[in-house]
Amino acid sequence: MSHEDRILASCTVDDLGQRQFSVRVWGVKPFDHERTYTLGAKDDNSAAQEGLRLFVEEMECLRDAEMKDD
């Protein structure tokens, strides 16, 4: 995987209580999208990891769909 193929992203996590978290994830061009996920997790680190994983999965699907159209 080249550096250009990597999906770079950052996130913030808000604790909603009762092991629920709001995870806001945003990417770096060309994946400069923003998503917010509400997740159940044991702690904020786990919520962040899952939010980032979901974002990367979603961006990979978008990238693959765009490549298929070309």
N, CA, C and O atoms as a Tinker XYZ file with bonds, in Angstrom:
   280  protein
     1  N      0.858000   -1.186000    0.000000    73     2
     2  CA     0.000000    0.000000    0.000000    64     1     3
     3  C      0.892000    1.233000    0.000000    63     2     4     5
     4  O      1.740000    1.403000    0.877000    81     3
     5  N      0.694000    2.076000   -0.978000    73     3     6
     6  CA     1.486000    3.301000   -1.039000    64     5     7
     7  C      0.897000    4.348000   -0.104000    63     6     8     9
     8  O     -0.235000    4.230000    0.366000    81     7
     9  N      1.701000    5.376000    0.150000    73     7    10
    10  CA     1.257000    6.463000    1.028000    64     9    11
    11  C     -0.011000    7.119000    0.488000    63    10    12    13
    12  O     -0.869000    7.535000    1.265000    81    11
    13  N     -0.138000    7.217000   -0.852000    73    11    14
    14  CA    -1.307000    7.855000   -1.457000    64    13    15
    15  C     -2.585000    7.041000   -1.240000    63    14    16    17
    16  O     -3.685000    7.591000   -1.289000    81    15
    17  N     -2.446000    5.739000   -1.003000    73    15    18
    18  CA    -3.606000    4.870000   -0.813000    64    17    19
    19  C     -4.121000    4.885000    0.621000    63    18    20    21
    20  O     -5.230000    4.426000    0.892000    81    19
    21  N     -3.317000    5.409000    1.535000    73    19    22
    22  CA    -3.719000    5.410000    2.936000    64    21    23
    23  C     -4.838000    6.414000    3.168000    63    22    24    25
    24  O     -4.876000    7.478000    2.551000    81    23
    25  N     -5.734000    6.063000    4.054000    73    23    26
    26  CA    -6.830000    6.957000    4.441000    64    25    27
    27  C     -6.471000    7.545000    5.787000    63    26    28    29
    28  O     -6.453000    6.844000    6.799000    81    27
    29  N     -6.183000    8.851000    5.794000    73    27    30
    30  CA    -5.787000    9.534000    7.017000    64    29    31
    31  C     -6.997000   10.225000    7.626000    63    30    32    33
    32  O     -7.770000   10.878000    6.924000    81    31
    33  N     -7.157000   10.078000    8.942000    73    31    34
    34  CA    -8.326000   10.652000    9.608000    64    33    35
    35  C     -7.999000   10.985000   11.058000    63    34    36    37
    36  O     -7.063000   10.445000   11.649000    81    35
    37  N     -8.799000   11.891000   11.612000    73    35    38
    38  CA    -8.735000   12.270000   13.021000    64    37    39
    39  C    -10.134000   12.147000   13.604000    63    38    40    41
    40  O    -11.117000   12.057000   12.868000    81    39
    41  N    -10.216000   12.143000   14.934000    73    39    42
    42  CA   -11.545000   12.055000   15.543000    64    41    43
    43  C    -11.566000   12.721000   16.915000    63    42    44    45
    44  O    -10.538000   12.914000   17.563000    81    43
    45  N    -12.780000   13.059000   17.324000    73    43    46
    46  CA   -13.046000   13.485000   18.690000    64    45    47
    47  C    -14.142000   12.579000   19.236000    63    46    48    49
    48  O    -14.969000   12.061000   18.486000    81    47
    49  N    -14.137000   12.397000   20.542000    73    47    50
    50  CA   -15.103000   11.509000   21.186000    64    49    51
    51  C    -15.797000   12.262000   22.312000    63    50    52    53
    52  O    -15.143000   12.879000   23.153000    81    51
    53  N    -17.132000   12.208000   22.323000    73    51    54
    54  CA   -17.923000   12.773000   23.416000    64    53    55
    55  C    -18.624000   11.632000   24.139000    63    54    56    57
    56  O    -19.265000   10.787000   23.514000    81    55
    57  N    -18.496000   11.615000   25.452000    73    55    58
    58  CA   -19.148000   10.600000   26.285000    64    57    59
    59  C    -20.607000   10.995000   26.485000    63    58    60    61
    60  O    -20.897000   12.054000   27.041000    81    59
    61  N    -21.522000   10.146000   26.032000    73    59    62
    62  CA   -22.958000   10.403000   26.166000    64    61    63
    63  C    -23.537000    9.742000   27.411000    63    62    64    65
    64  O    -24.719000    9.906000   27.713000    81    63
    65  N    -22.705000    8.995000   28.134000    73    63    66
    66  CA   -23.174000    8.285000   29.322000    64    65    67
    67  C    -23.618000    6.878000   28.976000    63    66    68    69
    68  O    -23.910000    6.570000   27.821000    81    67
    69  N    -23.665000    6.043000   29.973000    73    67    70
    70  CA   -24.102000    4.652000   29.837000    64    69    71
    71  C    -23.373000    3.932000   28.705000    63    70    72    73
    72  O    -23.981000    3.194000   27.930000    81    71
    73  N    -22.047000    4.158000   28.620000    73    71    74
    74  CA   -21.180000    3.513000   27.632000    64    73    75
    75  C    -21.578000    3.812000   26.188000    63    74    76    77
    76  O    -21.368000    2.991000   25.295000    81    75
    77  N    -22.144000    4.976000   25.972000    73    75    78
    78  CA   -22.470000    5.452000   24.634000    64    77    79
    79  C    -21.575000    6.654000   24.324000    63    78    80    81
    80  O    -21.356000    7.515000   25.175000    81    79
    81  N    -21.066000    6.697000   23.100000    73    79    82
    82  CA   -20.149000    7.754000   22.699000    64    81    83
    83  C    -20.527000    8.290000   21.329000    63    82    84    85
    84  O    -20.972000    7.542000   20.458000    81    83
    85  N    -20.349000    9.574000   21.150000    73    83    86
    86  CA   -20.488000   10.201000   19.848000    64    85    87
    87  C    -19.073000   10.422000   19.323000    63    86    88    89
    88  O    -18.269000   11.113000   19.950000    81    87
    89  N    -18.777000    9.831000   18.173000    73    87    90
    90  CA   -17.441000    9.916000   17.599000    64    89    91
    91  C    -17.533000   10.688000   16.282000    63    90    92    93
    92  O    -18.182000   10.245000   15.334000    81    91
    93  N    -16.873000   11.850000   16.239000    73    91    94
    94  CA   -16.828000   12.660000   15.011000    64    93    95
    95  C    -15.492000   12.404000   14.343000    63    94    96    97
    96  O    -14.433000   12.608000   14.937000    81    95
    97  N    -15.557000   11.951000   13.090000    73    95    98
    98  CA   -14.353000   11.590000   12.346000    64    97    99
    99  C    -14.284000   12.434000   11.084000    63    98   100   101
   100  O    -15.286000   12.613000   10.392000    81    99
   101  N    -13.085000   12.958000   10.784000    73    99   102
   102  CA   -12.890000   13.704000    9.541000    64   101   103
   103  C    -11.578000   13.258000    8.908000    63   102   104   105
   104  O    -10.613000   12.912000    9.590000    81   103
   105  N    -11.581000   13.278000    7.577000    73   103   106
   106  CA   -10.422000   12.799000    6.845000    64   105   107
   107  C     -9.650000   13.920000    6.171000    63   106   108   109
   108  O    -10.048000   15.085000    6.175000    81   107
   109  N     -8.530000   13.516000    5.594000    73   107   110
   110  CA    -7.628000   14.398000    4.865000    64   109   111
   111  C     -7.788000   14.096000    3.376000    63   110   112   113
   112  O     -7.978000   12.942000    2.990000    81   111
   113  N     -7.711000   15.136000    2.540000    73   111   114
   114  CA    -7.872000   14.952000    1.092000    64   113   115
   115  C     -7.077000   13.757000    0.618000    63   114   116   117
   116  O     -5.951000   13.559000    1.075000    81   115
   117  N     -7.609000   12.961000   -0.269000    73   115   118
   118  CA    -8.865000   13.122000   -1.001000    64   117   119
   119  C    -10.085000   12.569000   -0.246000    63   118   120   121
   120  O    -11.186000   12.511000   -0.793000    81   119
   121  N     -9.878000   12.171000    0.996000    73   119   122
   122  CA   -10.966000   11.611000    1.808000    64   121   123
   123  C    -11.434000   12.640000    2.830000    63   122   124   125
   124  O    -11.622000   12.323000    4.004000    81   123
   125  N    -11.619000   13.879000    2.371000    73   123   126
   126  CA   -11.962000   14.988000    3.272000    64   125   127
   127  C    -13.466000   15.052000    3.524000    63   126   128   129
   128  O    -14.132000   16.044000    3.228000    81   127
   129  N    -13.966000   13.968000    4.074000    73   127   130
   130  CA   -15.369000   13.857000    4.474000    64   129   131
   131  C    -15.431000   13.908000    5.996000    63   130   132   133
   132  O    -14.412000   13.788000    6.677000    81   131
   133  N    -16.634000   14.088000    6.515000    73   131   134
   134  CA   -16.838000   14.069000    7.964000    64   133   135
   135  C    -18.028000   13.180000    8.272000    63   134   136   137
   136  O    -19.060000   13.248000    7.605000    81   135
   137  N    -17.873000   12.352000    9.283000    73   135   138
   138  CA   -18.954000   11.472000    9.710000    64   137   139
   139  C    -19.047000   11.527000   11.230000    63   138   140   141
   140  O    -18.046000   11.743000   11.913000    81   139
   141  N    -20.249000   11.332000   11.755000    73   139   142
   142  CA   -20.449000   11.212000   13.189000    64   141   143
   143  C    -21.154000    9.884000   13.452000    63   142   144   145
   144  O    -22.191000    9.588000   12.858000    81   143
   145  N    -20.584000    9.105000   14.336000    73   143   146
   146  CA   -21.129000    7.795000   14.695000    64   145   147
   147  C    -21.494000    7.802000   16.178000    63   146   148   149
   148  O    -20.752000    8.346000   16.996000    81   147
   149  N    -22.615000    7.210000   16.521000    73   147   150
   150  CA   -22.979000    6.981000   17.915000    64   149   151
   151  C    -22.736000    5.508000   18.178000    63   150   152   153
   152  O    -23.347000    4.640000   17.554000    81   151
   153  N    -21.832000    5.239000   19.116000    73   151   154
   154  CA   -21.368000    3.872000   19.333000    64   153   155
   155  C    -21.432000    3.479000   20.794000    63   154   156   157
   156  O    -21.240000    4.303000   21.688000    81   155
   157  N    -21.704000    2.218000   21.016000    73   155   158
   158  CA   -21.564000    1.642000   22.341000    64   157   159
   159  C    -20.158000    1.084000   22.460000    63   158   160   161
   160  O    -19.691000    0.390000   21.557000    81   159
   161  N    -19.478000    1.374000   23.555000    73   159   162
   162  CA   -18.111000    0.885000   23.745000    64   161   163
   163  C    -17.775000    0.885000   25.227000    63   162   164   165
   164  O    -18.437000    1.545000   26.028000    81   163
   165  N    -16.722000    0.126000   25.586000    73   163   166
   166  CA   -16.346000    0.043000   27.000000    64   165   167
   167  C    -15.673000    1.317000   27.498000    63   166   168   169
   168  O    -15.715000    1.620000   28.690000    81   167
   169  N    -15.041000    2.075000   26.569000    73   167   170
   170  CA   -14.395000    3.322000   26.965000    64   169   171
   171  C    -14.194000    4.205000   25.735000    63   170   172   173
   172  O    -14.474000    3.791000   24.610000    81   171
   173  N    -13.705000    5.426000   25.961000    73   171   174
   174  CA   -13.562000    6.370000   24.856000    64   173   175
   175  C    -12.519000    5.931000   23.831000    63   174   176   177
   176  O    -12.678000    6.194000   22.639000    81   175
   177  N    -11.450000    5.263000   24.282000    73   175   178
   178  CA   -10.450000    4.780000   23.332000    64   177   179
   179  C    -11.031000    3.735000   22.389000    63   178   180   181
   180  O    -10.762000    3.760000   21.188000    81   179
   181  N    -11.818000    2.827000   22.926000    73   179   182
   182  CA   -12.453000    1.805000   22.094000    64   181   183
   183  C    -13.434000    2.435000   21.114000    63   182   184   185
   184  O    -13.529000    2.015000   19.961000    81   183
   185  N    -14.162000    3.444000   21.582000    73   183   186
   186  CA   -15.099000    4.150000   20.703000    64   185   187
   187  C    -14.349000    4.854000   19.573000    63   186   188   189
   188  O    -14.784000    4.822000   18.422000    81   187
   189  N    -13.223000    5.490000   19.901000    73   187   190
   190  CA   -12.415000    6.170000   18.881000    64   189   191
   191  C    -11.905000    5.174000   17.847000    63   190   192   193
   192  O    -11.988000    5.430000   16.646000    81   191
   193  N    -11.387000    4.060000   18.297000    73   191   194
   194  CA   -10.877000    3.043000   17.375000    64   193   195
   195  C    -11.978000    2.543000   16.449000    63   194   196   197
   196  O    -11.757000    2.389000   15.248000    81   195
   197  N    -13.152000    2.292000   16.996000    73   195   198
   198  CA   -14.255000    1.797000   16.177000    64   197   199
   199  C    -14.738000    2.865000   15.209000    63   198   200   201
   200  O    -15.038000    2.557000   14.055000    81   199
   201  N    -14.818000    4.108000   15.651000    73   199   202
   202  CA   -15.218000    5.192000   14.759000    64   201   203
   203  C    -14.255000    5.343000   13.591000    63   202   204   205
   204  O    -14.680000    5.501000   12.447000    81   203
   205  N    -12.960000    5.293000   13.880000    73   203   206
   206  CA   -11.957000    5.384000   12.819000    64   205   207
   207  C    -12.046000    4.184000   11.879000    63   206   208   209
   208  O    -11.918000    4.336000   10.664000    81   207
   209  N    -12.263000    3.000000   12.432000    73   207   210
   210  CA   -12.389000    1.803000   11.607000    64   209   211
   211  C    -13.583000    1.925000   10.656000    63   210   212   213
   212  O    -13.472000    1.609000    9.471000    81   211
   213  N    -14.722000    2.382000   11.178000    73   211   214
   214  CA   -15.909000    2.555000   10.344000    64   213   215
   215  C    -15.679000    3.589000    9.246000    63   214   216   217
   216  O    -16.093000    3.391000    8.104000    81   215
   217  N    -15.019000    4.687000    9.593000    73   215   218
   218  CA   -14.735000    5.734000    8.617000    64   217   219
   219  C    -13.849000    5.196000    7.491000    63   218   220   221
   220  O    -14.135000    5.410000    6.313000    81   219
   221  N    -12.784000    4.504000    7.858000    73   219   222
   222  CA   -11.872000    3.951000    6.850000    64   221   223
   223  C    -12.615000    2.969000    5.956000    63   222   224   225
   224  O    -12.435000    2.983000    4.738000    81   223
   225  N    -13.439000    2.124000    6.539000    73   223   226
   226  CA   -14.219000    1.166000    5.759000    64   225   227
   227  C    -15.127000    1.893000    4.761000    63   226   228   229
   228  O    -15.219000    1.506000    3.597000    81   227
   229  N    -15.785000    2.938000    5.226000    73   227   230
   230  CA   -16.683000    3.706000    4.370000    64   229   231
   231  C    -15.908000    4.404000    3.244000    63   230   232   233
   232  O    -16.352000    4.408000    2.096000    81   231
   233  N    -14.767000    4.986000    3.569000    73   231   234
   234  CA   -13.963000    5.681000    2.555000    64   233   235
   235  C    -13.383000    4.696000    1.536000    63   234   236   237
   236  O    -13.268000    5.024000    0.355000    81   235
   237  N    -13.020000    3.497000    1.986000    73   235   238
   238  CA   -12.536000    2.474000    1.056000    64   237   239
   239  C    -13.635000    2.099000    0.072000    63   238   240   241
   240  O    -13.365000    1.908000   -1.114000    81   239
   241  N    -14.866000    1.992000    0.548000    73   239   242
   242  CA   -16.001000    1.676000   -0.336000    64   241   243
   243  C    -16.215000    2.801000   -1.351000    63   242   244   245
   244  O    -16.455000    2.535000   -2.528000    81   243
   245  N    -16.128000    4.055000   -0.901000    73   243   246
   246  CA   -16.268000    5.188000   -1.824000    64   245   247
   247  C    -15.160000    5.179000   -2.869000    63   246   248   249
   248  O    -15.420000    5.360000   -4.059000    81   247
   249  N    -13.928000    4.970000   -2.425000    73   247   250
   250  CA   -12.781000    4.935000   -3.340000    64   249   251
   251  C    -12.942000    3.812000   -4.364000    63   250   252   253
   252  O    -12.716000    4.012000   -5.557000    81   251
   253  N    -13.334000    2.633000   -3.887000    73   251   254
   254  CA   -13.492000    1.491000   -4.785000    64   253   255
   255  C    -14.609000    1.725000   -5.793000    63   254   256   257
   256  O    -14.485000    1.331000   -6.953000    81   255
   257  N    -15.699000    2.362000   -5.367000    73   255   258
   258  CA   -16.804000    2.669000   -6.257000    64   257   259
   259  C    -16.372000    3.669000   -7.324000    63   258   260   261
   260  O    -16.751000    3.538000   -8.488000    81   259
   261  N    -15.584000    4.663000   -6.936000    73   259   262
   262  CA   -15.099000    5.658000   -7.896000    64   261   263
   263  C    -14.147000    5.034000   -8.894000    63   262   264   265
   264  O    -14.182000    5.373000  -10.076000    81   263
   265  N    -13.293000    4.122000   -8.438000    73   263   266
   266  CA   -12.351000    3.450000   -9.316000    64   265   267
   267  C    -13.087000    2.545000  -10.300000    63   266   268   269
   268  O    -12.671000    2.402000  -11.450000    81   267
   269  N    -14.167000    1.943000   -9.851000    73   267   270
   270  CA   -14.968000    1.065000  -10.708000    64   269   271
   271  C    -15.631000    1.861000  -11.818000    63   270   272   273
   272  O    -15.776000    1.367000  -12.936000    81   271
   273  N    -16.034000    3.085000  -11.521000    73   271   274
   274  CA   -16.693000    3.946000  -12.507000    64   273   275
   275  C    -15.730000    4.454000  -13.563000    63   274   276   277
   276  O    -16.159000    4.829000  -14.655000    81   275
   277  N    -14.424000    4.476000  -13.261000    73   275   278
   278  CA   -13.434000    4.997000  -14.216000    64   277   279
   279  C    -13.156000    4.070000  -15.344000    63   278   280
   280  O    -12.346000    4.384000  -16.217000    81   279
